[in-house]
């Protein structure tokens, strides 16, 4: 049946993290004590009052299709949030709610890319960006990083040409944990405006920051805001990954286009999840602070205890730390680490950064202590 598959799918590589997860499950089935540091979601449960809101929604019969772009009430609540927390003014017509931020990004790419349009993806990048660009018919073009894992501005400038349609910015960044400052964003914004390109600003880790401020590039000025498709959602901030609610805030023409695509593909995001999202964004916007405190303690533990043989850049956001393993092949190292020490991490290669490993601290401190002990032993023996 392979000959029946589309060229589109044949060009794609399966998700690396899913591959690691199945290997972890296989080892666990054999009774092996695996420490899983590859996880990409908070290990906390969705707060009870948010769950209760969804349960009431079900009881009240809020179980039918909603507007394709999400209910007016949810879009209004999102506008209030963007104004309150990001000083950004949008109308509900500019908001489209989808089934997770990943879906929001994919819809946006479908709505904006023509075949062969180039999309600049700063490396190290989230694994799904290049795949989604390719499915949507675009061409991913990778931008180099500087000493701080941030965009190499000269390289960025050199990549822009007539086919450049978009850049995807991700701050706080998965996998490096870097967070752009306002000043850095101003420089990037100037390039975006000067060259009249669009910017997808993936802000899904907005609330998971340590002693730094999250700034949305859309808040720099009106010119860059017009060209920015701001992406956010409830997955990481409220430990709601399974509820699948993400959204865009964008220029009205773009949000109308995204709405059109969504109306023909998924009809609307889940009604019950929308109920829960209203309550999360409206009433519990600060609940993530409790999680963030815990993440910070775990991050600090890793920083204090990781072997001197493994350099890293201190993450200012997210729940990942990106470890430098020198010139080693990250896939081979990750495989060996899993087989010999039973610690699962994600190879940097999948994020466009060979020679690194992504370690997640979205797991409890006891796991982290044991995981770091084993990584240090591994470093002594292998690095
Ligand atoms: C950078 C980044 N963007 C978007 C997403 C997707 O978020 P959601 O679960 O809301 O689709 C993730 C999830 O891992 C992510 O790491």
Short mmCIF file of C-alpha atoms and ligand atoms in Angstrom, two decimals:
data_model
loop_
_atom_site.label_atom_id
_atom_site.label_comp_id
_atom_site.label_asym_id
_atom_site.label_seq_id
_atom_site.Cartn_x
_atom_site.Cartn_y
_atom_site.Cartn_z
CA UNK A 1 0.00 0.00 0.00
CA UNK A 2 2.99 2.31 0.25
CA UNK A 3 2.56 3.24 -3.41
CA UNK A 4 -0.87 4.64 -2.49
CA UNK A 5 0.52 7.11 0.04
CA UNK A 6 0.83 10.79 -0.75
CA UNK A 7 4.23 12.38 -1.47
CA UNK A 8 3.31 14.73 1.35
CA UNK A 9 3.32 11.99 3.96
CA UNK A 10 6.21 10.05 2.47
CA UNK A 11 8.44 13.06 3.01
CA UNK A 12 7.63 13.13 6.73
CA UNK A 13 9.57 11.57 9.57
CA UNK A 14 7.54 10.17 12.49
CA UNK A 15 7.65 12.02 15.79
CA UNK A 16 10.92 11.27 17.61
CA UNK A 17 9.40 11.80 21.04
CA UNK A 18 6.68 9.25 20.34
CA UNK A 19 9.38 6.75 19.34
CA UNK A 20 11.14 7.29 22.66
CA UNK A 21 7.88 6.91 24.55
CA UNK A 22 7.16 3.52 23.00
CA UNK A 23 10.69 2.36 23.90
CA UNK A 24 10.10 3.58 27.48
CA UNK A 25 6.82 1.65 27.64
CA UNK A 26 8.50 -1.48 26.29
CA UNK A 27 11.22 -1.31 28.98
CA UNK A 28 8.63 -0.66 31.70
CA UNK A 29 6.63 -3.69 30.55
CA UNK A 30 9.76 -5.74 31.12
CA UNK A 31 9.81 -4.46 34.69
CA UNK A 32 12.77 -2.09 34.17
CA UNK A 33 12.84 1.04 36.29
CA UNK A 34 13.02 3.73 33.58
CA UNK A 35 13.37 7.41 34.47
CA UNK A 36 11.47 9.30 31.80
CA UNK A 37 12.93 12.77 31.26
CA UNK A 38 11.51 13.11 27.75
CA UNK A 39 8.03 14.30 28.69
CA UNK A 40 6.56 17.43 27.10
CA UNK A 41 3.68 18.15 29.44
CA UNK A 42 3.26 19.31 33.04
CA UNK A 43 3.08 16.39 35.46
CA UNK A 44 0.38 18.20 37.48
CA UNK A 45 -3.34 17.48 37.20
CA UNK A 46 -5.77 20.01 35.71
CA UNK A 47 -6.99 22.14 38.67
CA UNK A 48 -10.27 20.82 40.11
CA UNK A 49 -12.40 24.00 39.64
CA UNK A 50 -11.55 23.97 35.93
CA UNK A 51 -12.65 20.34 35.67
CA UNK A 52 -15.86 21.18 37.57
CA UNK A 53 -16.74 23.83 34.99
CA UNK A 54 -16.52 21.23 32.21
CA UNK A 55 -18.62 18.78 34.21
CA UNK A 56 -21.33 21.46 34.68
CA UNK A 57 -21.16 22.11 30.93
CA UNK A 58 -21.89 18.45 30.23
CA UNK A 59 -24.74 18.40 32.78
CA UNK A 60 -26.28 21.54 31.25
CA UNK A 61 -26.18 19.98 27.78
CA UNK A 62 -23.41 22.17 26.40
CA UNK A 63 -22.46 19.25 24.20
CA UNK A 64 -23.20 20.39 20.66
CA UNK A 65 -21.24 22.10 17.87
CA UNK A 66 -20.25 25.66 18.67
CA UNK A 67 -19.23 28.43 16.25
CA UNK A 68 -16.32 27.15 14.10
CA UNK A 69 -13.96 29.74 15.60
CA UNK A 70 -15.00 28.99 19.20
CA UNK A 71 -17.76 30.53 21.31
CA UNK A 72 -18.07 34.31 21.51
CA UNK A 73 -17.73 34.07 25.29
CA UNK A 74 -14.38 32.24 25.09
CA UNK A 75 -13.05 34.61 22.42
CA UNK A 76 -14.12 37.56 24.57
CA UNK A 77 -12.31 36.07 27.58
CA UNK A 78 -9.18 35.58 25.44
CA UNK A 79 -9.35 39.25 24.34
CA UNK A 80 -9.60 40.33 27.99
CA UNK A 81 -6.59 38.15 28.83
CA UNK A 82 -4.50 39.56 25.98
CA UNK A 83 -5.30 43.10 27.10
CA UNK A 84 -4.78 42.43 30.81
CA UNK A 85 -1.60 40.37 30.56
CA UNK A 86 0.02 41.38 27.27
CA UNK A 87 -1.35 44.94 26.73
CA UNK A 88 -2.67 43.81 23.36
CA UNK A 89 -6.01 44.93 22.05
CA UNK A 90 -7.96 42.49 19.84
CA UNK A 91 -11.65 42.02 19.05
CA UNK A 92 -13.31 38.57 19.34
CA UNK A 93 -13.48 38.50 15.51
CA UNK A 94 -9.69 38.34 15.45
CA UNK A 95 -9.55 35.22 17.63
CA UNK A 96 -9.87 31.64 16.38
CA UNK A 97 -9.89 28.83 18.92
CA UNK A 98 -8.64 25.43 17.72
CA UNK A 99 -7.84 21.96 19.05
CA UNK A 100 -4.57 22.90 20.72
CA UNK A 101 -1.83 25.37 19.79
CA UNK A 102 -0.38 22.82 17.38
CA UNK A 103 -3.64 22.88 15.44
CA UNK A 104 -3.64 26.70 15.54
CA UNK A 105 -0.17 26.77 13.98
CA UNK A 106 -1.08 24.21 11.35
CA UNK A 107 -4.27 26.08 10.40
CA UNK A 108 -2.28 29.31 10.10
CA UNK A 109 0.27 27.68 7.82
CA UNK A 110 -2.51 26.25 5.64
CA UNK A 111 -4.13 29.66 5.47
CA UNK A 112 -0.99 31.57 4.51
CA UNK A 113 1.39 29.35 2.52
CA UNK A 114 1.45 28.83 -1.23
CA UNK A 115 3.55 26.01 -2.69
CA UNK A 116 7.24 26.83 -2.35
CA UNK A 117 6.80 29.71 0.10
CA UNK A 118 9.69 29.79 2.52
CA UNK A 119 9.27 29.74 6.28
CA UNK A 120 12.20 30.71 8.47
CA UNK A 121 12.52 28.47 11.50
CA UNK A 122 15.18 29.52 14.02
CA UNK A 123 17.10 26.47 15.33
CA UNK A 124 16.98 24.81 17.79
CA UNK A 125 13.27 24.49 17.04
CA UNK A 126 10.24 22.52 18.19
CA UNK A 127 10.14 19.28 16.16
CA UNK A 128 6.71 19.85 14.65
CA UNK A 129 7.39 23.18 12.89
CA UNK A 130 9.30 21.80 9.86
CA UNK A 131 6.84 18.92 9.47
CA UNK A 132 3.81 21.22 9.55
CA UNK A 133 5.39 23.64 7.07
CA UNK A 134 6.05 20.76 4.67
CA UNK A 135 2.52 19.36 4.95
CA UNK A 136 1.19 22.84 4.15
CA UNK A 137 3.34 22.95 0.99
CA UNK A 138 5.95 25.38 2.28
CA UNK A 139 9.72 25.09 2.50
CA UNK A 140 11.38 25.24 5.93
CA UNK A 141 14.54 27.33 6.00
CA UNK A 142 16.62 27.13 9.16
CA UNK A 143 18.27 30.05 10.87
CA UNK A 144 21.45 29.59 12.94
CA UNK A 145 21.68 30.39 16.64
CA UNK A 146 24.15 32.61 18.48
CA UNK A 147 26.01 31.91 21.76
CA UNK A 148 22.80 32.31 23.73
CA UNK A 149 20.73 29.94 21.56
CA UNK A 150 18.94 32.96 20.09
CA UNK A 151 18.51 33.99 16.45
CA UNK A 152 21.75 34.90 14.68
CA UNK A 153 20.52 38.22 13.31
CA UNK A 154 23.00 38.43 10.42
CA UNK A 155 22.06 34.96 9.29
CA UNK A 156 18.38 35.82 9.56
CA UNK A 157 18.86 38.86 7.34
CA UNK A 158 20.75 36.80 4.78
CA UNK A 159 17.94 34.23 4.54
CA UNK A 160 15.19 36.66 3.61
CA UNK A 161 14.27 36.77 -0.08
CA UNK A 162 11.20 37.18 -2.29
CA UNK A 163 9.87 33.74 -1.38
CA UNK A 164 10.05 34.34 2.39
CA UNK A 165 6.51 34.36 3.75
CA UNK A 166 6.88 33.78 7.44
CA UNK A 167 9.13 33.37 10.44
CA UNK A 168 8.18 31.18 13.41
CA UNK A 169 9.25 32.62 16.73
CA UNK A 170 9.01 30.59 19.92
CA UNK A 171 9.65 32.38 23.20
CA UNK A 172 9.96 30.80 25.77
CA UNK A 173 11.55 28.21 23.53
CA UNK A 174 11.17 24.46 23.43
CA UNK A 175 13.84 22.89 23.58
CA UNK A 176 16.34 25.47 24.89
CA UNK A 177 14.30 27.34 27.51
CA UNK A 178 15.56 30.71 26.24
CA UNK A 179 13.29 33.76 26.52
CA UNK A 180 13.72 36.79 24.25
CA UNK A 181 14.00 40.22 25.85
CA UNK A 182 12.00 43.20 24.62
CA UNK A 183 15.13 44.69 23.09
CA UNK A 184 15.89 41.52 21.13
CA UNK A 185 12.30 41.34 19.95
CA UNK A 186 12.48 44.95 18.79
CA UNK A 187 15.39 44.06 16.53
CA UNK A 188 13.54 41.05 15.09
CA UNK A 189 10.35 43.09 14.72
CA UNK A 190 12.20 45.69 12.67
CA UNK A 191 13.36 43.00 10.24
CA UNK A 192 9.83 41.59 9.98
CA UNK A 193 8.31 44.97 9.21
CA UNK A 194 11.08 46.10 6.87
CA UNK A 195 10.70 42.95 4.79
CA UNK A 196 6.92 42.75 5.16
CA UNK A 197 6.86 39.11 6.27
CA UNK A 198 4.49 37.40 8.68
CA UNK A 199 5.43 36.10 12.11
CA UNK A 200 3.88 33.17 13.94
CA UNK A 201 4.66 33.90 17.59
CA UNK A 202 4.25 30.65 19.52
CA UNK A 203 3.77 31.75 23.14
CA UNK A 204 2.47 28.48 24.57
CA UNK A 205 5.09 28.53 27.39
CA UNK A 206 4.33 32.17 28.25
CA UNK A 207 3.54 31.49 31.90
CA UNK A 208 6.42 29.12 32.54
CA UNK A 209 9.20 31.65 33.11
CA UNK A 210 11.76 32.05 35.90
CA UNK A 211 12.56 35.59 37.07
CA UNK A 212 12.20 37.05 33.59
CA UNK A 213 9.31 38.75 31.85
CA UNK A 214 7.56 37.19 28.86
CA UNK A 215 7.11 39.75 26.10
CA UNK A 216 4.96 39.16 23.05
CA UNK A 217 6.51 40.46 19.85
CA UNK A 218 3.04 41.71 18.91
CA UNK A 219 3.32 44.26 21.72
CA UNK A 220 6.36 45.99 20.17
CA UNK A 221 4.30 48.18 17.84
CA UNK A 222 1.21 48.21 15.60
CA UNK A 223 3.19 47.43 12.44
CA UNK A 224 4.59 44.16 13.78
CA UNK A 225 1.31 43.33 15.53
CA UNK A 226 -0.49 43.50 12.15
CA UNK A 227 1.94 40.90 10.76
CA UNK A 228 1.94 38.65 13.84
CA UNK A 229 -0.21 35.61 14.38
CA UNK A 230 -0.01 35.21 18.13
CA UNK A 231 -0.46 31.58 19.21
CA UNK A 232 -1.25 30.52 22.75
CA UNK A 233 -3.47 28.06 24.59
CA UNK A 234 -4.22 26.35 27.86
CA UNK A 235 -2.10 23.19 27.52
CA UNK A 236 1.03 24.15 29.45
CA UNK A 237 -0.18 27.02 31.66
CA UNK A 238 -3.09 25.12 33.21
CA UNK A 239 -1.88 21.51 32.84
CA UNK A 240 -4.60 20.94 30.24
CA UNK A 241 -2.73 19.17 27.43
CA UNK A 242 -5.48 16.60 26.88
CA UNK A 243 -8.27 19.15 26.60
CA UNK A 244 -6.91 20.40 23.27
CA UNK A 245 -7.58 24.13 23.32
CA UNK A 246 -5.29 26.62 21.59
CA UNK A 247 -5.95 29.91 19.82
CA UNK A 248 -4.64 32.56 17.48
CA UNK A 249 -5.01 36.32 17.67
CA UNK A 250 -4.34 37.88 14.30
CA UNK A 251 -5.25 40.37 11.63
CA UNK A 252 -8.93 39.93 10.73
CA UNK A 253 -8.19 38.65 7.18
CA UNK A 254 -5.97 35.91 8.59
CA UNK A 255 -8.39 34.91 11.33
CA UNK A 256 -11.24 34.74 8.76
CA UNK A 257 -9.10 32.49 6.55
CA UNK A 258 -8.21 30.23 9.48
CA UNK A 259 -11.87 30.06 10.48
CA UNK A 260 -12.79 29.03 6.91
CA UNK A 261 -10.28 26.15 6.99
CA UNK A 262 -11.42 25.05 10.42
CA UNK A 263 -15.11 25.11 9.47
CA UNK A 264 -14.39 22.52 6.76
CA UNK A 265 -12.02 20.35 8.75
CA UNK A 266 -12.95 20.05 12.42
CA UNK A 267 -16.14 22.17 12.54
CA UNK A 268 -15.20 23.59 15.94
CA UNK A 269 -13.09 22.89 19.02
CA UNK A 270 -14.66 20.65 21.68
CA UNK A 271 -17.57 22.44 23.36
CA UNK A 272 -16.82 20.99 26.80
CA UNK A 273 -13.15 21.92 26.61
CA UNK A 274 -14.13 25.46 25.67
CA UNK A 275 -16.17 25.68 28.89
CA UNK A 276 -13.14 24.59 30.88
CA UNK A 277 -10.88 27.03 29.00
CA UNK A 278 -13.17 29.98 29.81
CA UNK A 279 -12.89 29.24 33.49
CA UNK A 280 -9.10 28.67 33.33
CA UNK A 281 -8.32 31.89 31.45
CA UNK A 282 -10.89 34.06 33.24
CA UNK A 283 -10.56 32.95 36.85
CA UNK A 284 -7.36 30.98 37.29
CA UNK A 285 -4.78 32.90 35.29
CA UNK A 286 -2.38 32.84 38.25
CA UNK A 287 -2.73 29.17 39.08
CA UNK A 288 0.38 28.36 37.03
CA UNK A 289 2.49 30.22 39.63
CA UNK A 290 2.27 27.20 41.94
CA UNK A 291 3.52 24.91 39.16
CA UNK A 292 6.22 27.35 38.13
CA UNK A 293 7.60 27.48 41.69
CA UNK A 294 7.97 23.70 41.62
CA UNK A 295 9.50 23.68 38.14
CA UNK A 296 11.99 26.29 39.31
CA UNK A 297 13.08 24.20 42.29
CA UNK A 298 13.59 21.22 39.98
CA UNK A 299 15.53 23.32 37.45
CA UNK A 300 17.76 24.64 40.21
CA UNK A 301 18.39 21.11 41.49
CA UNK A 302 19.57 20.05 38.03
CA UNK A 303 21.79 23.11 37.67
CA UNK A 304 23.39 22.48 41.06
CA UNK A 305 23.93 18.77 40.50
CA UNK A 306 24.60 18.11 36.83
CA UNK A 307 28.13 16.88 36.04
CA UNK A 308 30.71 19.50 35.12
CA UNK A 309 31.33 17.43 32.02
CA UNK A 310 27.98 18.55 30.62
CA UNK A 311 27.71 22.26 29.80
CA UNK A 312 24.26 23.85 29.47
CA UNK A 313 22.60 27.23 29.18
CA UNK A 314 20.39 28.03 32.17
CA UNK A 315 16.75 27.88 31.00
CA UNK A 316 14.75 31.03 31.76
CA UNK A 317 11.48 29.42 30.79
CA UNK A 318 9.75 26.12 29.87
CA UNK A 319 10.45 22.86 31.71
CA UNK A 320 13.40 21.75 29.59
CA UNK A 321 17.15 22.02 29.89
CA UNK A 322 19.31 21.54 26.78
CA UNK A 323 22.53 19.70 27.59
CA UNK A 324 25.65 20.01 25.48
CA UNK A 325 27.25 16.64 24.76
CA UNK A 326 29.99 18.00 22.51
CA UNK A 327 30.54 16.38 19.15
CA UNK A 328 28.63 13.23 20.01
CA UNK A 329 25.83 11.86 17.86
CA UNK A 330 22.79 12.76 19.97
CA UNK A 331 20.63 9.91 18.71
CA UNK A 332 23.29 7.32 19.60
CA UNK A 333 23.93 8.91 23.00
CA UNK A 334 20.20 9.05 23.85
CA UNK A 335 19.82 5.40 22.82
CA UNK A 336 22.82 4.31 24.88
CA UNK A 337 21.64 6.33 27.89
CA UNK A 338 18.26 4.62 27.71
CA UNK A 339 19.66 1.13 27.21
CA UNK A 340 22.46 1.33 29.77
CA UNK A 341 21.17 3.70 32.44
CA UNK A 342 17.44 3.53 31.70
CA UNK A 343 17.02 7.30 31.38
CA UNK A 344 14.91 8.63 28.51
CA UNK A 345 15.79 12.03 26.99
CA UNK A 346 15.25 13.50 23.50
CA UNK A 347 18.18 13.79 21.06
CA UNK A 348 19.01 17.34 19.95
CA UNK A 349 19.10 16.22 16.33
CA UNK A 350 15.30 16.24 16.30
CA UNK A 351 15.36 19.92 17.24
CA UNK A 352 17.91 20.78 14.56
CA UNK A 353 20.76 20.81 17.08
CA UNK A 354 23.16 17.87 16.88
CA UNK A 355 25.37 17.45 19.96
CA UNK A 356 22.64 18.22 22.51
CA UNK A 357 20.08 16.35 24.60
CA UNK A 358 16.76 17.77 25.81
CA UNK A 359 16.00 16.88 29.41
CA UNK A 360 12.51 17.59 30.72
CA UNK A 361 11.95 18.43 34.38
CA UNK A 362 8.18 17.99 34.15
CA UNK A 363 8.40 15.05 36.53
CA UNK A 364 8.71 14.78 40.30
CA UNK A 365 11.90 15.68 42.14
CA UNK A 366 12.69 12.08 43.16
CA UNK A 367 12.72 11.04 39.49
CA UNK A 368 14.89 14.02 38.67
CA UNK A 369 17.38 13.21 41.44
CA UNK A 370 17.71 9.62 40.26
CA UNK A 371 17.80 10.66 36.58
CA UNK A 372 20.57 13.21 37.13
CA UNK A 373 22.58 10.70 39.19
CA UNK A 374 22.40 8.23 36.31
CA UNK A 375 23.19 10.89 33.67
CA UNK A 376 26.26 11.91 35.69
CA UNK A 377 27.43 8.28 35.89
CA UNK A 378 26.90 8.01 32.14
CA UNK A 379 28.91 11.19 31.55
CA UNK A 380 31.79 9.84 33.63
CA UNK A 381 31.85 6.65 31.61
CA UNK A 382 31.15 8.03 28.14
CA UNK A 383 31.71 11.76 27.65
C1 LIG B 1 6.69 24.97 21.27
C2 LIG B 1 5.37 24.29 21.31
N1 LIG B 1 4.33 24.83 20.65
C3 LIG B 1 3.13 24.25 20.65
C4 LIG B 1 2.90 23.07 21.33
C5 LIG B 1 1.55 22.43 21.25
O1 LIG B 1 0.68 22.80 22.22
P1 LIG B 1 -0.78 22.17 22.28
O2 LIG B 1 -0.70 20.98 23.19
O3 LIG B 1 -1.65 23.25 22.80
O4 LIG B 1 -1.15 21.77 20.89
C6 LIG B 1 3.94 22.48 22.05
C7 LIG B 1 3.73 21.20 22.76
O5 LIG B 1 4.63 20.49 23.13
C8 LIG B 1 5.21 23.10 22.04
O6 LIG B 1 6.24 22.57 22.70
#
